[in-house]
Amino acid sequence: MSRLEVTGTGVSPGIAIGEPVVYETRPVAALRIPVPPEKVEEEVATFRAAVEETVRRIETNAARAREEMGEEYASIFDAHTLIARDPSFLESVERIIRTEQVNAEWALDQVLGELVARFENLGDLYLEDRKLDVLDVVTQILQTLRGQDLRRLEGLDHPVVIVADDLPPSLAVQLPLEKILGFALEMGGPTSHTTIIARSFGIPAAVGVHGACEAARTARLVVLDGFEGKLVLDPDEVEVKEYESHRLEYEERQAHLAHVRTLPSVTRDGHRVELLANIDLPIEVNAALEWNVDGIGLYRSEFLYMKASPKLPSEEEHVAFYRELVERMVPRPVTIRTFDLGGKKLARDVIGSPEANPVLGLRGIRLCLAKPDFFVTQLRALVRVAGQFPAGTVRIMIPLVSGVEEMRITRRLLEDVSRELREEGHEVPANVPLGAMVEVPSAAVLARQLAREVDFISIGTNDLTQYTLAVDRANELVADLYRPSHPGVLRLVQEVIRAGDAEGVEVSMCGEAAADPLMVPLLIGLGLRKFSTNPQAIPVVRNLVRHLSYRETSNLARQAMALTTAREVEEYLLERLAIFFAKIKIHV
Ligand code: PEP
Ligand code: MG
């Protein structure tokens, strides 16, 4: 084994040292492996078993979809079963295995090539879609053949570093996270959802690590440096020792922050800042409680769906889940965001048909209003749970709001749901706080008008940055352009804070910028008083707040807002804060 290094961008701090597990979602070139004549029938049987297992999985998904979402959704899966069972497709693969005496994976790859070429020659848009279906099914069979089932990881007896080309959040949440030492991903960006999960769990991660899968395929040991975004393959002993001591040093620094756990988050000149937690998975409540947060500022409820995908939770499942969550936090407020499905958070199994631009498509509140059945189920559950706790404990937050109309429709739906529940004999509170996320530029521009329609606002800088700068938050090719510190984004943030002040409406921030040590002083200076961050960042932000002076941050913000580029803003903040950060041991 010889040492090799591939580099991307560090997105979750820490060092991981361990055995790599490579996971590739895209079809990779198959290897042609000759099969001895006496083993050919065994190879055919392996292929048939893989097809049957894939069909079983598709049918389970179809049955769930039919039950929960209706015939329209289930038909996608039925089409997939037909493709997998197609006799001419199966015969073609088996013929190649037998005549060429080769492995099933190679034979399947050959047939796939022929099918795709045939579809392409026909040049028909409808057939273009069928081609995607065929690709989808064949990829599933290939993955079954390769034994790439992530569930196998649950049986691992030692922790591993995941090296993947792309790891959608729906897959990431199915991993046994306690066994994951680190993530090295070829795709993704600083605020893509898998990155957010890694940060929430304190798992070191790097994205944009091109060539990571190829390089890691034969490696026995890897080091993932989440600070520098580096993946080192088969390092020598000396290097491993160096990284080990770097890891320990970082962990000691983190442990040192434990002393701020019970201290108030107040600046040196007495300005109080509330610290809330963003959580994606229920287990994160432990960390939120451990770090003594003021409440949950964002529960991303779509993760409830992702775990069970494509099944949608029933009203009772929603109720049981939220009740348990709120019981653990009460009397602290819990802000539950309604499903933010669509975009990159969901495969097309719920939406029905693929979208060319899913991030600009049927996502968040748009999808909820377009398919109100599952939205109403969730609203009913939220109102029922709100009725079981003191007023104001449960708060409902709406994602991807682009203007006042969506909030008006949602409020009407909420009133209808409340009336129905009251008639059914449920305990229903007079008012469940209803808030909007501001993460679409139009909502930020209209913040004053929006503030009059809602009980609270939370700024989602992850999407606000993406939509303001037209930079895909999960695309490593434009990761350099993704800058929450861009004056265009900062102006919108400032507008929203001012609008909240003018209208007497609470404004918080739940985007990742709220956890960025460089941004926190600037945001405090802009007047932001509520920060919702991943639980691991709470002690860092609390420690930082306690060392700041509000007067100084106001001055800092005034100067920063006069600058004209993201680079100028970042350089200015770094210059002003570098010595201060070094003194309080903050790593930026
Ligand atoms: C955001 O966009 O800033 C946000 C908090 O929502 P999400 O990251 O879930 O899109
Ligand atoms: Mg968002």
XYZ file of C-alpha atoms and ligand atoms in Angstrom:
599
model
C 0.000 0.000 0.000
C 1.334 3.445 -0.774
C 0.306 6.781 0.612
C -2.023 8.959 -1.457
C -3.900 12.139 -0.667
C -7.046 13.690 -2.149
C -8.335 17.097 -1.163
C -11.668 18.859 -1.047
C -13.222 21.289 1.433
C -13.457 20.685 5.175
C -17.073 21.204 6.303
C -17.235 19.571 9.729
C -14.201 19.886 12.023
C -12.296 16.983 13.539
C -9.981 14.154 12.580
C -11.120 10.617 11.778
C -8.755 7.685 11.486
C -10.099 4.315 10.392
C -10.966 1.745 7.777
C -12.808 3.162 4.739
C -16.160 1.931 3.444
C -16.741 3.080 -0.119
C -20.287 3.822 -1.181
C -21.051 4.806 -4.752
C -24.527 5.817 -5.838
C -23.749 6.312 -9.524
C -23.257 3.223 -11.634
C -19.542 2.514 -11.905
C -17.864 0.683 -14.747
C -18.339 -3.019 -14.197
C -15.412 -5.410 -14.174
C -15.414 -8.308 -16.644
C -14.612 -11.413 -14.647
C -14.442 -14.790 -16.449
C -16.520 -17.500 -14.786
C -15.415 -21.156 -15.079
C -17.909 -23.259 -17.139
C -19.004 -25.314 -14.095
C -19.897 -22.100 -12.196
C -21.915 -20.447 -14.944
C -25.316 -21.709 -13.727
C -24.436 -20.549 -10.225
C -23.764 -17.069 -11.627
C -27.151 -17.103 -13.406
C -28.785 -18.076 -10.100
C -26.984 -15.196 -8.322
C -28.343 -12.805 -10.927
C -31.906 -14.148 -10.534
C -31.691 -13.860 -6.766
C -30.530 -10.235 -7.060
C -33.449 -9.483 -9.400
C -35.916 -11.143 -7.013
C -34.548 -9.214 -4.036
C -34.791 -5.958 -5.978
C -38.360 -6.752 -7.058
C -39.298 -7.553 -3.451
C -37.945 -4.185 -2.349
C -39.779 -2.364 -5.152
C -43.037 -4.164 -4.282
C -42.752 -3.298 -0.598
C -42.280 0.337 -1.546
C -45.212 0.146 -3.983
C -47.532 -1.310 -1.336
C -46.610 1.408 1.136
C -47.016 4.131 -1.477
C -50.421 2.755 -2.491
C -51.635 2.698 1.089
C -50.307 6.095 2.091
C -50.360 8.146 -1.062
C -52.661 6.509 -3.548
C -52.514 4.829 -6.900
C -50.814 7.702 -8.708
C -47.588 7.246 -6.723
C -47.663 3.472 -6.638
C -47.739 3.239 -10.420
C -44.099 4.392 -10.612
C -43.070 1.348 -8.652
C -45.297 -0.935 -10.720
C -43.524 0.249 -13.866
C -40.213 -0.615 -12.196
C -41.386 -4.139 -11.383
C -42.378 -4.651 -15.020
C -38.924 -3.594 -16.181
C -37.167 -5.879 -13.672
C -39.369 -8.814 -14.679
C -39.217 -8.185 -18.412
C -38.400 -11.610 -19.962
C -36.363 -10.249 -22.870
C -34.254 -8.166 -20.466
C -33.641 -11.154 -18.157
C -32.913 -13.488 -21.079
C -30.422 -11.047 -22.608
C -28.435 -10.863 -19.361
C -28.530 -14.630 -18.826
C -27.499 -15.264 -22.429
C -24.375 -13.125 -22.011
C -23.484 -14.856 -18.721
C -23.783 -18.252 -20.435
C -22.282 -17.578 -23.851
C -19.437 -15.315 -22.719
C -18.974 -17.156 -19.409
C -18.744 -13.915 -17.449
C -19.976 -12.442 -14.171
C -23.556 -11.167 -13.853
C -22.527 -7.587 -13.147
C -20.654 -7.362 -16.460
C -23.509 -8.967 -18.386
C -26.000 -6.570 -16.821
C -23.812 -3.595 -17.650
C -23.635 -4.739 -21.320
C -27.419 -5.048 -21.605
C -27.891 -1.674 -19.951
C -25.566 -0.104 -22.525
C -27.608 -1.600 -25.389
C -30.923 -0.458 -23.899
C -29.754 3.093 -23.284
C -28.379 3.335 -26.840
C -31.708 2.107 -28.221
C -33.696 4.723 -26.256
C -31.337 7.472 -27.312
C -31.619 6.601 -30.992
C -35.386 6.965 -30.808
C -35.057 10.593 -29.589
C -38.467 10.742 -27.940
C -39.094 12.718 -24.740
C -41.431 10.110 -23.310
C -38.806 7.455 -23.931
C -36.211 9.660 -22.253
C -38.218 9.189 -19.041
C -38.423 5.425 -19.610
C -34.655 5.396 -19.999
C -34.359 6.918 -16.526
C -36.656 4.216 -15.156
C -34.546 1.472 -16.739
C -31.369 3.063 -15.360
C -32.960 3.272 -11.919
C -33.978 -0.401 -11.886
C -30.673 -1.669 -13.267
C -28.749 0.426 -10.736
C -30.801 -1.149 -7.958
C -30.015 -4.646 -9.238
C -26.333 -3.732 -9.591
C -26.284 -2.450 -6.037
C -27.931 -5.606 -4.776
C -25.341 -7.636 -6.667
C -22.540 -5.629 -5.181
C -23.938 -6.090 -1.736
C -23.886 -2.332 -1.295
C -26.786 -2.419 1.086
C -26.065 0.151 3.736
C -27.924 -1.902 6.287
C -24.948 -4.236 6.342
C -23.073 -1.482 8.139
C -25.271 -1.951 11.179
C -23.643 -5.299 11.770
C -20.130 -3.831 11.737
C -18.158 -4.432 14.893
C -15.834 -1.477 14.397
C -16.347 2.162 13.334
C -15.525 3.214 9.769
C -14.956 6.252 7.573
C -17.575 6.575 4.825
C -16.152 7.518 1.441
C -18.942 8.206 -1.060
C -19.542 9.980 -4.331
C -22.868 11.373 -3.173
C -24.699 10.626 0.029
C -28.230 12.035 0.005
C -29.570 12.919 3.463
C -32.266 10.243 3.103
C -29.447 7.679 3.019
C -27.290 9.381 5.616
C -30.042 9.147 8.239
C -30.235 5.405 7.709
C -26.587 4.929 8.640
C -25.702 3.809 12.152
C -24.171 7.225 12.913
C -22.553 6.000 16.125
C -20.342 3.806 13.948
C -19.309 6.525 11.537
C -15.968 8.184 12.243
C -16.052 10.548 9.288
C -17.444 11.349 5.858
C -15.422 12.050 2.702
C -17.795 12.965 -0.108
C -17.048 13.763 -3.718
C -20.183 15.899 -4.030
C -21.953 18.279 -1.658
C -21.401 21.730 -0.220
C -20.984 23.459 3.148
C -24.717 23.536 3.885
C -25.938 20.443 2.043
C -28.060 18.369 4.389
C -25.625 15.506 4.828
C -23.007 18.071 5.872
C -25.470 19.491 8.397
C -26.086 16.013 9.816
C -22.323 15.416 10.123
C -21.851 18.704 11.956
C -24.810 18.007 14.245
C -23.291 14.738 15.306
C -19.773 16.127 15.597
C -18.624 13.800 12.780
C -15.649 15.183 10.793
C -16.535 15.667 7.124
C -15.130 16.915 3.833
C -16.943 17.526 0.542
C -15.761 17.987 -3.030
C -13.075 15.336 -2.488
C -12.751 14.359 -6.145
C -11.424 10.896 -6.785
C -12.021 9.813 -3.167
C -13.959 6.652 -4.095
C -11.471 5.492 -6.692
C -8.555 6.127 -4.330
C -10.181 4.543 -1.286
C -11.289 1.361 -3.017
C -8.021 -0.417 -2.257
C -6.999 1.480 0.898
C -6.834 -0.272 4.264
C -6.648 2.805 6.462
C -7.588 6.438 5.880
C -7.271 9.700 7.747
C -9.982 12.250 7.178
C -9.020 15.779 8.145
C -12.274 17.728 8.508
C -10.377 21.010 9.047
C -8.383 20.918 5.821
C -10.815 18.758 3.834
C -8.148 16.140 3.208
C -8.422 12.386 2.815
C -5.095 10.592 3.315
C -4.971 6.989 2.136
C -2.708 4.442 3.758
C -0.668 6.954 5.784
C 2.539 5.747 7.440
C 2.831 5.240 11.193
C 4.463 8.596 11.883
C 1.675 10.444 10.091
C -1.012 8.474 11.898
C 0.593 9.450 15.224
C 0.661 13.119 14.220
C -3.008 13.039 13.271
C -3.833 11.158 16.460
C -2.295 13.899 18.597
C -4.072 16.567 16.502
C -7.335 14.715 17.148
C -6.749 14.540 20.898
C -5.836 18.207 21.063
C -9.086 19.154 19.315
C -11.146 16.922 21.568
C -9.520 18.431 24.664
C -10.332 21.905 23.395
C -13.960 20.879 22.892
C -14.120 19.289 26.349
C -12.781 22.498 27.843
C -15.899 24.272 26.583
C -17.999 22.180 28.962
C -17.475 24.829 31.642
C -19.788 27.250 29.792
C -22.674 24.771 29.945
C -24.590 26.467 32.712
C -23.326 30.008 32.220
C -25.703 32.601 30.739
C -25.226 33.656 27.116
C -24.766 37.323 27.812
C -22.187 39.678 26.313
C -19.670 41.452 28.563
C -21.899 44.534 28.514
C -25.056 42.662 29.508
C -26.748 42.005 26.156
C -28.643 38.696 26.371
C -28.630 36.288 23.423
C -30.896 33.234 23.271
C -29.355 29.972 22.097
C -31.593 27.333 20.603
C -30.877 24.015 18.909
C -31.543 22.801 15.377
C -32.288 19.116 15.376
C -32.825 16.646 12.565
C -32.979 13.379 14.480
C -34.591 12.832 17.892
C -31.340 11.579 19.414
C -29.939 15.104 19.082
C -32.261 16.235 21.891
C -29.726 14.643 24.273
C -26.992 16.999 23.112
C -29.393 19.957 23.125
C -30.277 19.250 26.767
C -26.675 18.586 27.664
C -25.699 22.020 26.360
C -28.584 23.619 28.192
C -30.298 25.290 25.246
C -33.167 27.769 25.561
C -35.351 25.602 23.341
C -35.516 23.975 19.917
C -35.384 26.656 17.218
C -35.782 24.239 14.316
C -36.885 20.650 14.206
C -36.578 19.504 10.585
C -39.638 17.239 10.545
C -38.937 15.885 7.060
C -36.342 13.632 8.647
C -39.253 11.853 10.285
C -40.354 11.007 6.770
C -36.908 10.214 5.379
C -36.318 7.405 7.826
C -39.532 5.686 6.793
C -39.483 6.691 3.115
C -41.551 6.241 1.033
C -44.088 5.716 3.786
C -45.636 8.899 5.167
C -46.238 9.023 8.913
C -49.856 8.698 10.079
C -51.439 11.358 12.311
C -50.944 9.128 15.371
C -47.273 8.580 14.486
C -46.762 12.338 14.181
C -48.516 12.899 17.509
C -46.517 10.248 19.361
C -43.275 11.573 17.976
C -43.878 15.278 18.689
C -45.271 14.553 22.144
C -42.123 12.704 23.130
C -39.932 15.467 21.729
C -41.831 18.262 23.488
C -42.078 16.319 26.778
C -38.303 16.204 26.896
C -37.954 19.952 26.305
C -40.926 21.486 28.159
C -41.133 24.245 29.462
C -38.681 25.319 26.759
C -40.314 26.129 23.409
C -40.072 23.678 20.528
C -40.356 25.045 16.996
C -41.409 22.304 14.624
C -40.954 23.035 10.965
C -43.574 21.433 8.739
C -42.315 19.091 6.024
C -39.692 20.703 3.813
C -39.831 17.907 1.266
C -38.841 18.272 -2.357
C -35.678 19.942 -3.607
C -32.815 17.593 -2.838
C -34.346 16.211 0.318
C -36.502 13.656 -1.377
C -36.472 11.182 -4.208
C -39.282 11.548 -6.675
C -41.312 8.842 -4.943
C -43.519 11.432 -3.258
C -43.602 14.129 -5.891
C -44.587 11.755 -8.655
C -42.459 12.849 -11.572
C -38.883 14.079 -11.763
C -38.339 17.827 -11.928
C -35.696 19.493 -14.089
C -34.915 22.042 -11.364
C -36.132 20.508 -8.098
C -34.636 23.269 -5.936
C -36.836 25.763 -7.783
C -39.719 23.337 -7.934
C -42.327 21.730 -5.749
C -40.567 22.099 -2.423
C -41.449 23.120 1.145
C -44.747 24.951 1.610
C -45.425 24.737 -2.153
C -45.534 20.963 -2.056
C -47.611 21.053 1.162
C -50.205 23.326 -0.448
C -50.195 21.405 -3.735
C -50.811 18.097 -1.928
C -52.626 19.273 1.185
C -53.545 15.783 2.466
C -50.233 15.037 4.100
C -49.904 18.661 5.235
C -53.275 18.574 6.986
C -52.291 15.313 8.721
C -49.209 17.041 10.070
C -51.066 20.222 11.099
C -53.697 18.171 12.933
C -50.989 16.353 14.855
C -49.180 19.591 15.717
C -52.357 21.271 17.008
C -53.249 18.193 19.052
C -49.821 18.101 20.672
C -49.840 21.874 21.243
C -53.078 21.378 23.223
C -51.294 19.044 25.626
C -48.653 21.555 26.737
C -48.595 25.098 28.145
C -49.495 27.797 25.609
C -46.626 28.733 23.311
C -44.536 25.596 23.923
C -45.253 24.102 20.494
C -44.608 26.504 17.618
C -45.273 25.773 13.952
C -42.807 27.032 11.364
C -43.344 27.067 7.589
C -40.437 26.496 5.169
C -39.698 28.158 1.838
C -42.230 30.953 2.181
C -41.970 33.342 -0.748
C -44.652 35.868 0.206
C -47.650 36.612 2.411
C -50.148 34.559 0.428
C -48.723 31.196 1.451
C -48.908 32.263 5.100
C -52.519 33.379 4.725
C -53.542 30.064 3.185
C -51.632 28.169 5.866
C -53.282 30.171 8.650
C -56.714 29.424 7.176
C -55.854 25.723 6.997
C -54.664 25.844 10.596
C -57.938 27.481 11.664
C -59.963 24.840 9.798
C -57.937 22.059 11.360
C -58.344 23.589 14.846
C -62.114 23.892 14.388
C -62.415 20.281 13.233
C -60.340 19.034 16.137
C -62.401 21.026 18.620
C -65.584 19.483 17.154
C -64.019 16.055 17.534
C -63.488 16.797 21.240
C -59.732 17.447 21.257
C -58.082 20.002 23.500
C -57.192 22.863 21.142
C -55.230 25.956 22.209
C -56.600 29.394 21.343
C -53.486 30.187 19.353
C -50.556 28.069 18.230
C -47.663 30.412 17.306
C -47.220 30.278 13.534
C -43.961 31.460 12.005
C -42.349 31.790 8.597
C -38.865 30.906 7.540
C -37.295 33.650 5.514
C -35.084 31.829 3.070
C -36.361 33.094 -0.268
C -35.215 36.602 -1.266
C -38.775 37.815 -2.029
C -39.814 37.004 1.548
C -36.847 38.970 2.881
C -37.672 41.960 0.689
C -41.284 41.787 1.945
C -40.274 41.147 5.565
C -42.342 44.050 6.984
C -45.521 42.811 5.296
C -44.743 39.233 6.233
C -44.067 40.184 9.858
C -47.661 41.471 10.129
C -49.000 38.042 9.184
C -46.912 35.835 11.475
C -46.041 35.313 15.127
C -42.317 34.879 14.495
C -39.709 34.766 11.749
C -36.619 32.607 11.419
C -33.957 33.422 8.850
C -32.715 30.368 6.959
C -29.390 31.526 5.586
C -28.629 28.162 3.995
C -31.320 28.648 1.386
C -31.328 32.443 1.493
C -27.686 32.358 0.369
C -28.446 29.758 -2.296
C -31.381 31.672 -3.762
C -29.933 35.186 -3.415
C -26.642 34.321 -5.083
C -28.083 31.667 -7.451
C -25.522 29.192 -6.120
C -26.564 25.586 -5.513
C -25.752 24.907 -1.845
C -24.917 21.268 -2.590
C -22.754 21.755 -5.666
C -19.060 21.546 -4.902
C -18.225 23.185 -8.252
C -19.647 26.493 -7.055
C -18.864 26.059 -3.357
C -16.430 28.992 -3.564
C -19.258 31.280 -4.589
C -21.503 30.187 -1.715
C -20.964 33.058 0.753
C -23.463 33.994 3.497
C -21.096 36.936 4.090
C -21.928 38.341 0.628
C -23.202 41.918 1.085
C -26.293 40.977 -0.974
C -27.216 38.328 1.600
C -26.245 40.510 4.573
C -28.476 43.368 3.389
C -31.450 41.006 3.297
C -30.627 39.678 6.772
C -30.399 43.235 8.078
C -33.744 44.113 6.468
C -35.452 41.160 8.142
C -34.040 42.006 11.589
C -35.154 45.635 11.180
C -38.616 44.564 9.981
C -39.028 42.344 13.042
C -38.018 45.211 15.351
C -40.363 47.639 13.614
C -43.332 45.258 13.779
C -42.550 43.854 17.225
C -42.113 40.339 15.826
C -39.427 37.958 17.077
C -36.634 37.217 14.575
C -34.210 34.337 14.958
C -31.728 32.681 12.625
C -31.557 28.936 12.080
C -29.231 28.749 9.075
C -25.667 27.519 9.536
C -24.398 31.124 9.524
C -25.753 31.399 13.084
C -23.066 28.918 14.165
C -20.189 30.483 12.247
C -17.825 32.208 14.715
C -16.971 34.817 12.100
C -20.617 35.692 11.497
C -21.885 35.647 15.096
C -20.304 38.988 16.162
C -21.596 40.624 12.986
C -25.116 39.231 13.516
C -25.207 40.362 17.142
C -24.105 43.767 15.945
C -26.981 43.780 13.449
C -29.361 43.262 16.367
C -30.031 39.505 16.145
C -30.862 38.105 19.565
C -31.870 34.494 18.864
C -29.477 31.967 17.375
C -30.510 28.430 16.532
C -27.579 26.152 15.737
C -26.643 22.503 15.643
C -26.268 21.305 19.257
C -22.497 20.800 18.938
C -22.039 24.494 18.127
C -23.951 25.755 21.198
C -20.948 25.813 23.585
C -18.773 27.479 20.947
C -21.330 30.233 20.346
C -22.045 30.657 24.076
C -18.359 31.006 24.855
C -17.996 33.506 22.029
C -21.001 35.605 23.095
C -19.681 35.811 26.656
C -16.432 37.352 25.430
C -18.022 39.912 23.106
C -19.183 43.440 23.804
C -22.458 44.447 22.175
C -21.201 48.001 21.727
C -18.155 46.744 19.848
C -20.192 44.378 17.668
C -22.500 47.256 16.632
C -19.486 49.169 15.495
C -18.107 46.081 13.733
C -21.432 45.555 11.925
C -21.594 49.179 10.816
C -18.143 48.952 9.239
C -18.792 45.527 7.662
C -22.066 46.655 6.104
C -20.231 49.447 4.252
C -18.113 46.880 2.347
C -18.945 45.694 -1.136
C -17.780 42.089 -1.568
C -17.906 38.866 0.460
C -14.147 38.753 0.447
C -13.844 42.251 1.863
C -16.349 41.405 4.589
C -14.550 38.176 5.533
C -11.112 39.793 5.477
C -12.341 42.681 7.588
C -13.941 40.366 10.168
C -10.861 38.135 10.284
C -8.565 41.087 10.713
C -10.673 42.582 13.491
C -11.278 39.270 15.272
C -8.123 37.164 14.714
C -6.350 38.058 17.973
C -9.576 37.768 19.924
C -10.278 34.294 18.439
C -6.749 33.118 19.215
C -7.171 34.284 22.831
C -10.392 32.351 23.352
C -9.150 29.394 21.245
C -11.739 29.590 18.481
C -10.839 27.865 15.234
C -12.101 29.552 12.050
C -31.960 27.127 5.874
O -32.274 27.073 4.685
O -31.155 27.961 6.335
C -32.516 26.152 6.824
C -32.260 26.244 8.113
O -33.266 25.137 6.306
P -32.632 23.817 5.639
O -31.146 23.869 5.887
O -33.266 22.658 6.276
O -32.998 23.981 4.216
Mg -33.958 25.876 4.107
